[in-house]
PDB file of C-alpha atoms in Angstrom:
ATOM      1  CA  UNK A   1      20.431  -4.020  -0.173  1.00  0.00           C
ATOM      2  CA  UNK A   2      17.260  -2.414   0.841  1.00  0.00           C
ATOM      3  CA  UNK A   3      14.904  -1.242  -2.270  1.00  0.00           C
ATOM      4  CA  UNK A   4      13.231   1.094  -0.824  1.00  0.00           C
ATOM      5  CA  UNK A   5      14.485   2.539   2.246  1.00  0.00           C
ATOM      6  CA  UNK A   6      12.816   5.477   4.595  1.00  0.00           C
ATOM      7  CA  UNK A   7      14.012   7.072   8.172  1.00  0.00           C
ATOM      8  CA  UNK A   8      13.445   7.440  10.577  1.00  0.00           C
ATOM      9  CA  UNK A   9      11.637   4.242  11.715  1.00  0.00           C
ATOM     10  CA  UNK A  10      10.119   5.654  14.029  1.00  0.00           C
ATOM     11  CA  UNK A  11       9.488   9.334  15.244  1.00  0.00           C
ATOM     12  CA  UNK A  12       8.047  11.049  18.548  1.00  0.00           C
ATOM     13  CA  UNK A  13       6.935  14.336  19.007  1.00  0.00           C
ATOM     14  CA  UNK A  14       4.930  16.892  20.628  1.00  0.00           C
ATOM     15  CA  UNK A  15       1.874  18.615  19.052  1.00  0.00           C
ATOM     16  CA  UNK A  16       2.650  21.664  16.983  1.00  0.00           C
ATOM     17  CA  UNK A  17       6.372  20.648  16.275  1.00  0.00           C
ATOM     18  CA  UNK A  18       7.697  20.342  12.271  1.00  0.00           C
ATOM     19  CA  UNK A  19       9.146  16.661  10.998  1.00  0.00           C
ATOM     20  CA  UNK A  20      10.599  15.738   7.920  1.00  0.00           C
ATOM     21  CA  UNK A  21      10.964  12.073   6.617  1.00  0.00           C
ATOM     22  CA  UNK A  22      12.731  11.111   4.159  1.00  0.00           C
ATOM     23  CA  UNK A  23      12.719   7.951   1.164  1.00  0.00           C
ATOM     24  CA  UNK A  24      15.083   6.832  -1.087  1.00  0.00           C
ATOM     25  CA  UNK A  25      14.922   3.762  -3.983  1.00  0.00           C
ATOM     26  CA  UNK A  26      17.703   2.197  -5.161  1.00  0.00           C
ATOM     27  CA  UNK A  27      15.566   0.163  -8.000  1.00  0.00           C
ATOM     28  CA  UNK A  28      16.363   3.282 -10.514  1.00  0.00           C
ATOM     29  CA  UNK A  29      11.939   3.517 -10.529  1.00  0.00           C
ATOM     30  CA  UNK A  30      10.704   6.737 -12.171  1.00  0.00           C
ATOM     31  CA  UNK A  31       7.678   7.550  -9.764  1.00  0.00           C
ATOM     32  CA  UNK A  32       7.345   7.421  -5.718  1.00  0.00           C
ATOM     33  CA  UNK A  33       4.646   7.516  -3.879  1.00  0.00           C
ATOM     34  CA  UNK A  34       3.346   8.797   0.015  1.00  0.00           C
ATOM     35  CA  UNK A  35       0.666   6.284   1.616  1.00  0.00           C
ATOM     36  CA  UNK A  36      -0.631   7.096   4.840  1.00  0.00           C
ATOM     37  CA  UNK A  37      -1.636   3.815   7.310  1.00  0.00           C
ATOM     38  CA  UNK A  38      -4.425   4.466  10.469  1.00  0.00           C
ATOM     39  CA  UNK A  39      -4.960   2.355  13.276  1.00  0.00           C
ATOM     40  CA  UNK A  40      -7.351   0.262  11.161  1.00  0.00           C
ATOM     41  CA  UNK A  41      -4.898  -0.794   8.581  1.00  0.00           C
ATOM     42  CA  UNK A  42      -6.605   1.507   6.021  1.00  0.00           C
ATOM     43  CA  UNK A  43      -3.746   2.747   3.272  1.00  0.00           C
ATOM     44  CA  UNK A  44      -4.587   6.105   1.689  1.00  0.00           C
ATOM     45  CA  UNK A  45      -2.647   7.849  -0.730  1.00  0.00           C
ATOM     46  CA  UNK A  46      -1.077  11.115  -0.022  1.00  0.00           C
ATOM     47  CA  UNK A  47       1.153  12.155  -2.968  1.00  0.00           C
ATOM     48  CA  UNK A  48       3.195  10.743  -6.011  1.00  0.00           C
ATOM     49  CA  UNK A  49       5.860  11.908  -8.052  1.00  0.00           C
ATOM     50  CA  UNK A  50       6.899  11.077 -11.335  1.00  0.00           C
ATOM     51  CA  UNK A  51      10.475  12.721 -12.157  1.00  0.00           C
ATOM     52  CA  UNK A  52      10.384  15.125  -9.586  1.00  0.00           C
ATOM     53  CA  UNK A  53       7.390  16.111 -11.381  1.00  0.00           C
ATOM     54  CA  UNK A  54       4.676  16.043  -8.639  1.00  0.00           C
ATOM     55  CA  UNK A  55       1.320  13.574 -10.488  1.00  0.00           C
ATOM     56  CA  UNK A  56      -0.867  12.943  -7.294  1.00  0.00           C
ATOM     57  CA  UNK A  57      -2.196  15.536  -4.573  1.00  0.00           C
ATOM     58  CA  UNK A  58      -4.724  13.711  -3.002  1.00  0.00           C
ATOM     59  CA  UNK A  59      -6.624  15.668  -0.521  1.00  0.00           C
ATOM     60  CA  UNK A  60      -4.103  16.445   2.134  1.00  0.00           C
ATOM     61  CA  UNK A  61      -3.750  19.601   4.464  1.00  0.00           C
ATOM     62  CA  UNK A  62      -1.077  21.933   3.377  1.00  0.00           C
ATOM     63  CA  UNK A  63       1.003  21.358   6.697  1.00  0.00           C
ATOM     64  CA  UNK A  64       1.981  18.130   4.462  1.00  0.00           C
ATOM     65  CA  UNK A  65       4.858  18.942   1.808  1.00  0.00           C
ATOM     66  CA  UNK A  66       6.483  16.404  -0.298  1.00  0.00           C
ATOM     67  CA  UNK A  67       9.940  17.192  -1.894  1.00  0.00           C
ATOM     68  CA  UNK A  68      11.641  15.149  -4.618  1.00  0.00           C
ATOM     69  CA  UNK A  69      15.185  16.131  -5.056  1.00  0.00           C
ATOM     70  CA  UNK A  70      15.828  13.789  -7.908  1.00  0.00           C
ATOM     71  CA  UNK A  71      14.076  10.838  -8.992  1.00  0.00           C
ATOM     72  CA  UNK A  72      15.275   8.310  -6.474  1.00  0.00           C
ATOM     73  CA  UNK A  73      14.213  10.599  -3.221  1.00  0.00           C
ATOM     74  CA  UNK A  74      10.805  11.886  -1.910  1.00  0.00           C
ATOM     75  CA  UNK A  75      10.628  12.894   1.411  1.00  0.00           C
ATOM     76  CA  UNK A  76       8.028  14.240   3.231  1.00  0.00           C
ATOM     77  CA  UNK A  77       7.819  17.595   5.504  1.00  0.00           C
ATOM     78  CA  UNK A  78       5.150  17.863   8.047  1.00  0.00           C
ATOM     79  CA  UNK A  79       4.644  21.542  10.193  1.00  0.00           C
ATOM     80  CA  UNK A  80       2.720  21.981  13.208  1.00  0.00           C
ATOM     81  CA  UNK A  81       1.792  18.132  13.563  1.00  0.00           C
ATOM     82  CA  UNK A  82      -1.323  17.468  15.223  1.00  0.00           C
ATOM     83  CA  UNK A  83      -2.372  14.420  17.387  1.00  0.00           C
ATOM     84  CA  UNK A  84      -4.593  13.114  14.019  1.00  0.00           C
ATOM     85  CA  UNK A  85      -1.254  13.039  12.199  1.00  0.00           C
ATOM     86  CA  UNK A  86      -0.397   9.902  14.223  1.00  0.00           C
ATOM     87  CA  UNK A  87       0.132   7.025  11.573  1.00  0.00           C
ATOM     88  CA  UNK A  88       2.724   5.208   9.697  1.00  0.00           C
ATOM     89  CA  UNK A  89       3.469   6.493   6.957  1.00  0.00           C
ATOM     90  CA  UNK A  90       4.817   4.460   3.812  1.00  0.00           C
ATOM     91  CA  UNK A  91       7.056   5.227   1.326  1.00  0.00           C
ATOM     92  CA  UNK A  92       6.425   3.251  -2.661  1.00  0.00           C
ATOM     93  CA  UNK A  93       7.818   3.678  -5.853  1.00  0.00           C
ATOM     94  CA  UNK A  94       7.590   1.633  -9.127  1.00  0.00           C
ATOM     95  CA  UNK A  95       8.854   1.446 -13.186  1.00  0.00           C
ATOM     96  CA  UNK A  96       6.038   2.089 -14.738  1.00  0.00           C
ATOM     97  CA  UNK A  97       1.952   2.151 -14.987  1.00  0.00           C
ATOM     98  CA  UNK A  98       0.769  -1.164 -14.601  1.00  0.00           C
ATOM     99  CA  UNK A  99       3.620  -2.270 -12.524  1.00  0.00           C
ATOM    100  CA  UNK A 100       3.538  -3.631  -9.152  1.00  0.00           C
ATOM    101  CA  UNK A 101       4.470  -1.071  -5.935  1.00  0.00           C
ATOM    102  CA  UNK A 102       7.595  -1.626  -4.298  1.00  0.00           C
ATOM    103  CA  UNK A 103       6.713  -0.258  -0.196  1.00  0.00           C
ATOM    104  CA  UNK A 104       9.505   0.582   2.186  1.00  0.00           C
ATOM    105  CA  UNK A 105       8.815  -0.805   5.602  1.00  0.00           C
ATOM    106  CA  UNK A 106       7.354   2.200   6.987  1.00  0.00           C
ATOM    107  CA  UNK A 107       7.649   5.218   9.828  1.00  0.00           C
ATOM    108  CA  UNK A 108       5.488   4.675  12.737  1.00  0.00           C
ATOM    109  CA  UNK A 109       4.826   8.593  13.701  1.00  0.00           C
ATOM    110  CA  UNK A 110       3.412   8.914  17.370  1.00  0.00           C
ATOM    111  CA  UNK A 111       2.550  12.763  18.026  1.00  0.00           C
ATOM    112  CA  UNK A 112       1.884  13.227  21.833  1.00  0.00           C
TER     113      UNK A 112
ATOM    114  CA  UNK B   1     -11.553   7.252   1.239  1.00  0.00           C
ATOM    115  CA  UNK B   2     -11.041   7.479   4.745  1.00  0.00           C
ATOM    116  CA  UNK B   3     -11.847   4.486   7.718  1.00  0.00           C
ATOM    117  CA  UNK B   4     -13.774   5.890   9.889  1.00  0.00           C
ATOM    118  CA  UNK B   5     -16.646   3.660  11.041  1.00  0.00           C
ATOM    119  CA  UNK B   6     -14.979   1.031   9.263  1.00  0.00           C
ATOM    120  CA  UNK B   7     -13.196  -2.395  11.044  1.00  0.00           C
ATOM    121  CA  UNK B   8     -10.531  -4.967   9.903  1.00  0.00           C
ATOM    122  CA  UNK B   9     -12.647  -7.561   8.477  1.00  0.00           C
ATOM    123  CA  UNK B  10     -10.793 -11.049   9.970  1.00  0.00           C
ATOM    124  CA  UNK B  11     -10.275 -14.522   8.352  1.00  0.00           C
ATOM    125  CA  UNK B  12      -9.387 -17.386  10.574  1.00  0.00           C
ATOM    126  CA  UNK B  13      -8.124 -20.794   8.912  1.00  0.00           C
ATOM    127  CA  UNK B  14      -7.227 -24.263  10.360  1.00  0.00           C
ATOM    128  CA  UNK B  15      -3.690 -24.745   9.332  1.00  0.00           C
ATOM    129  CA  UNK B  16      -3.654 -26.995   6.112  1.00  0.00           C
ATOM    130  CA  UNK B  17      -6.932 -25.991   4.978  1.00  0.00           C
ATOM    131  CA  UNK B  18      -7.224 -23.614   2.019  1.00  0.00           C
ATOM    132  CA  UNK B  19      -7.757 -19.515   2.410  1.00  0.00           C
ATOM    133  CA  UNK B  20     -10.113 -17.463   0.029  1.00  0.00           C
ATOM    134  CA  UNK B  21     -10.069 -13.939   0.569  1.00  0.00           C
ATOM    135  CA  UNK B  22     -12.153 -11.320  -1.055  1.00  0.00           C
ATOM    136  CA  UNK B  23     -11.719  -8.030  -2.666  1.00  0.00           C
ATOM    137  CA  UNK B  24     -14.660  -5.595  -4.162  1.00  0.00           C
ATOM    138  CA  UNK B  25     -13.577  -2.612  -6.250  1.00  0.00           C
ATOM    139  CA  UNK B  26     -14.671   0.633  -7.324  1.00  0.00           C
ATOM    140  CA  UNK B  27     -13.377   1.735 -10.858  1.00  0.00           C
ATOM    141  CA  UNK B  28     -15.026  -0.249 -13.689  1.00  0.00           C
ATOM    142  CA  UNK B  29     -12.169   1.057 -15.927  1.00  0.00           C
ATOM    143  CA  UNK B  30      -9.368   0.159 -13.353  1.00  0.00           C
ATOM    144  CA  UNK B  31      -7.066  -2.318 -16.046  1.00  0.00           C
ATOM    145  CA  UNK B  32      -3.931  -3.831 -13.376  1.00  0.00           C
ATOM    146  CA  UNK B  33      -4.475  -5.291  -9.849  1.00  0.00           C
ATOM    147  CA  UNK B  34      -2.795  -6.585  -7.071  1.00  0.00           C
ATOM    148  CA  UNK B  35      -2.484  -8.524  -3.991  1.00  0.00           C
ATOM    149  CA  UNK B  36      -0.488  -7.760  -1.353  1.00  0.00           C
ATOM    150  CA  UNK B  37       0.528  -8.964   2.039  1.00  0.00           C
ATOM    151  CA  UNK B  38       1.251  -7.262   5.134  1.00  0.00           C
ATOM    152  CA  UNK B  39       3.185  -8.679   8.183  1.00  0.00           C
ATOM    153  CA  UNK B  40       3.079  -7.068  11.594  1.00  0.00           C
ATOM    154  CA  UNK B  41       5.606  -3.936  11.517  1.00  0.00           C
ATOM    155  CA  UNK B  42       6.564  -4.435   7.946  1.00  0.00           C
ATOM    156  CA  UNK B  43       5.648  -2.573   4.522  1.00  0.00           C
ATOM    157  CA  UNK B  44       3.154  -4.618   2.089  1.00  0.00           C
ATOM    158  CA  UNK B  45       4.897  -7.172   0.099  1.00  0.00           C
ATOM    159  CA  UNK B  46       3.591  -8.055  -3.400  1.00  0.00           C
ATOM    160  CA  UNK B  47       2.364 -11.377  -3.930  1.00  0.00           C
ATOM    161  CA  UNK B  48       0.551 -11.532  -7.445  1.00  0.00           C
ATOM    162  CA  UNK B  49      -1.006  -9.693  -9.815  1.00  0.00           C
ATOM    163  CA  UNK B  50      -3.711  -9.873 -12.646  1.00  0.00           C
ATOM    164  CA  UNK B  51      -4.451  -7.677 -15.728  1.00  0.00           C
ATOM    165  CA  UNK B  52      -7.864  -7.193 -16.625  1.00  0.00           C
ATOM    166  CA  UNK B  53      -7.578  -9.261 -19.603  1.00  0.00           C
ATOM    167  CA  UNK B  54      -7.128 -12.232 -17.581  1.00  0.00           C
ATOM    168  CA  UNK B  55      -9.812 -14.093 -15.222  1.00  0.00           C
ATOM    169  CA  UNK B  56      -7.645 -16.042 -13.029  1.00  0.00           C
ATOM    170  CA  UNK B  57      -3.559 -16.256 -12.373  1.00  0.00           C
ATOM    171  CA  UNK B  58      -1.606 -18.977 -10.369  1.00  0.00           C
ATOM    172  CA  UNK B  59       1.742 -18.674  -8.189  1.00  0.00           C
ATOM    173  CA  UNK B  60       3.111 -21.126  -5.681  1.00  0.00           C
ATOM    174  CA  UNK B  61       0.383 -21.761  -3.651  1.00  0.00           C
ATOM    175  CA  UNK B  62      -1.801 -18.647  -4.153  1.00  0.00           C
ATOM    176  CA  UNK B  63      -4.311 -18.095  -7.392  1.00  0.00           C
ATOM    177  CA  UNK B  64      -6.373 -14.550  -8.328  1.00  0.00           C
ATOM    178  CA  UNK B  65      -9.684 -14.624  -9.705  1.00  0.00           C
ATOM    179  CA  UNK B  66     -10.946 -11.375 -10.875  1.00  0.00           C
ATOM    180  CA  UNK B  67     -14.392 -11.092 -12.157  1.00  0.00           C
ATOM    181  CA  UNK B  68     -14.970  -7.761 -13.973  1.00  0.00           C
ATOM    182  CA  UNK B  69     -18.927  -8.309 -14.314  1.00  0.00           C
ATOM    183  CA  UNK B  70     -19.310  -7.569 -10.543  1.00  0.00           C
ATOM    184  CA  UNK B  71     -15.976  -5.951  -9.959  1.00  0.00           C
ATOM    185  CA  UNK B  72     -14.938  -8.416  -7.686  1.00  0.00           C
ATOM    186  CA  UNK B  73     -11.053 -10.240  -6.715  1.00  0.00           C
ATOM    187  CA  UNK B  74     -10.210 -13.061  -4.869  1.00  0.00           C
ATOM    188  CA  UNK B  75      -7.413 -14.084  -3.603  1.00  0.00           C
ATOM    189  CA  UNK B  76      -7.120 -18.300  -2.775  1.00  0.00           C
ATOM    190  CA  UNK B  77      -4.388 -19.746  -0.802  1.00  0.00           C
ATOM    191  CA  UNK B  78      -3.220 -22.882  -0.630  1.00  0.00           C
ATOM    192  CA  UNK B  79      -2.443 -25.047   2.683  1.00  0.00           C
ATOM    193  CA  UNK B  80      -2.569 -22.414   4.654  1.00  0.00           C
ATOM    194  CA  UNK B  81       0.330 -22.100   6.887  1.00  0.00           C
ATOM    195  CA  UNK B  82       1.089 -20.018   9.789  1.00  0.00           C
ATOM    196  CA  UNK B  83       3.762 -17.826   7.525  1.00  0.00           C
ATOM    197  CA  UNK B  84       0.640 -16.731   6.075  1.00  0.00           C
ATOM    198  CA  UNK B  85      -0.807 -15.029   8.805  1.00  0.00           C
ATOM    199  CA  UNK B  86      -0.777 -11.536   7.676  1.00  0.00           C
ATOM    200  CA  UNK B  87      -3.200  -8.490   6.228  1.00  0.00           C
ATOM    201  CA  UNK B  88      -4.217  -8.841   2.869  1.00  0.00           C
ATOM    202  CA  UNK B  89      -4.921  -5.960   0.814  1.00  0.00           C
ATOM    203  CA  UNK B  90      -6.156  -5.625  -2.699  1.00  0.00           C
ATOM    204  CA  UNK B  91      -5.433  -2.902  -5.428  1.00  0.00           C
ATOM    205  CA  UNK B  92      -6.565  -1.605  -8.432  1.00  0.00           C
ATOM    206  CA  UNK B  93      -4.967   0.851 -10.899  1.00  0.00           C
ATOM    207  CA  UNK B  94      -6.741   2.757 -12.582  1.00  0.00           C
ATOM    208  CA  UNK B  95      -6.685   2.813 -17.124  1.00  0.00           C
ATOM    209  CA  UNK B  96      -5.150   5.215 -19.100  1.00  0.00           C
ATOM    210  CA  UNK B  97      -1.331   5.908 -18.496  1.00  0.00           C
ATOM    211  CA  UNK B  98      -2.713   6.796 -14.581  1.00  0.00           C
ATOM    212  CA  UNK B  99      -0.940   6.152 -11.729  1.00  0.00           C
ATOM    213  CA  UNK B 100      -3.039   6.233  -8.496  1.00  0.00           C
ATOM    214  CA  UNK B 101      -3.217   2.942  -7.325  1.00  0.00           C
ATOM    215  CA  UNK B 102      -5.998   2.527  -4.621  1.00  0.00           C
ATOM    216  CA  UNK B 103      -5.895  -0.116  -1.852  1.00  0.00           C
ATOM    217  CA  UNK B 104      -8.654  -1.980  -0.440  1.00  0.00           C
ATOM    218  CA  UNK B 105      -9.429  -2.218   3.491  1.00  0.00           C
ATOM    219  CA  UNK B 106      -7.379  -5.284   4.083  1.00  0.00           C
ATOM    220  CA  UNK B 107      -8.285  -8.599   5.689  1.00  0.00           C
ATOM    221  CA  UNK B 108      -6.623 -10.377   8.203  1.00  0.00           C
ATOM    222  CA  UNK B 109      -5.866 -13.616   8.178  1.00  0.00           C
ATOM    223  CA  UNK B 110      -5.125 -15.760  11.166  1.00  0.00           C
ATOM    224  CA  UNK B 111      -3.974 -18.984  10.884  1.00  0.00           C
ATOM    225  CA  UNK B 112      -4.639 -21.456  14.066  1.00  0.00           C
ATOM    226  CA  UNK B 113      -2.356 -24.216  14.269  1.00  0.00           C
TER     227      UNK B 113
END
């Protein structure tokens, strides 16, 4: 059973369109995380969530909206994607502080 | 925090020999960190981890020395074997009940058989 699991795996689309990806944990993990991934393998973080409660806004343009239903899902809502928003983009989640990241294994977005 | 004019520093290591790859952080008060490894189309795995009461942790095969004086990880691997080839990143949480934890640029490290 996957721990962390996030679809679609991979997503193409056209400049200006709105996408939505979504992540769920199965390891019962109080606070999820958004990390973005460029072309040089940097990881930056993009958002957190601790009970639905949102923790961590890092400084992302407003076209990016996380949304935690409950604890075990964030996803992630993207409008009017631009060709910069290109990436993969990594879902996390963990216990507690001072515990080790659990990463899902990524969505490769590719905006033409 | 973003990688622009930055590159992918790269290790390369003779099969068998030992690895040592290095991490430099920012946050003097950062009390947890981590080493990760990333495989081509994959999400980073965890491999170890040290708290900032410690100087030096061993697994199977890899050790972590952290030196807090100069702010500085390492990450040592043992026989080196082509499994290993990967991107390494380090990461540091920050003190204080806060949960941002900030990754390092990564290293790759090729392994030649």
């Amino acid at each position: 059973d996957t721990a962390v699991s996030q679809t679609p795996k991979y997503l193409v689309t056209q400049m200006g369109n709105d996408k939505s990806i979504k992540c769920e944990q199965n390891l019962g993990h109080d606070t999820m995380y958004w990390y973005k991934q460029d072309s040089k393998k940097f990881l930056k973080i993009m958002f957190s969530y601790n009970n639905k409660e949102l923790i961590i806004n890092e400084t992302v343009p407003n076209r990016f909206s996380p949304k935690s239903p409950d604890k075990a899902h964030l996803n992630l809502h993207i409008n009017s994607l631009e060709l910069g928003d290109s990436a993969v983009y990594f879902c996390a989640s963990r216990g507690r502080v001072g515990e080790k990241l659990f990463f899902g294994s990524g969505t490769q977005l590719s905006v033409l | 925090g973003e990688s622009v004019g930055l590159h992918l520093p790269t290790l390369s290591v003779q099969e068998g020999d030992n690895s040592i790859i290095n991490c430099a952080y920012s946050n003097s008060a950062s009390d947890y960190f981590i080493w990760y490894k990333q495989e081509s189309g994959k999400g980073p795995q965890f491999i170890i981890d040290i708290r900032s009461n410690m100087d030096k942790r061993q697994g199977q095969r890899v050790t972590v020395l952290l030196n807090k004086t100069v702010k500085h990880l390492s990450l040592q691997i043992a026989a080196t074997q082509p499994g290993d080839s990967a991107v390494y990143f380090c990461a540091e949480n920050g003190s204080g009940g806060y949960q941002k934890v900030t990754f390092g640029i990564g290293t790759k490290l090729q392994v030649i058989p």
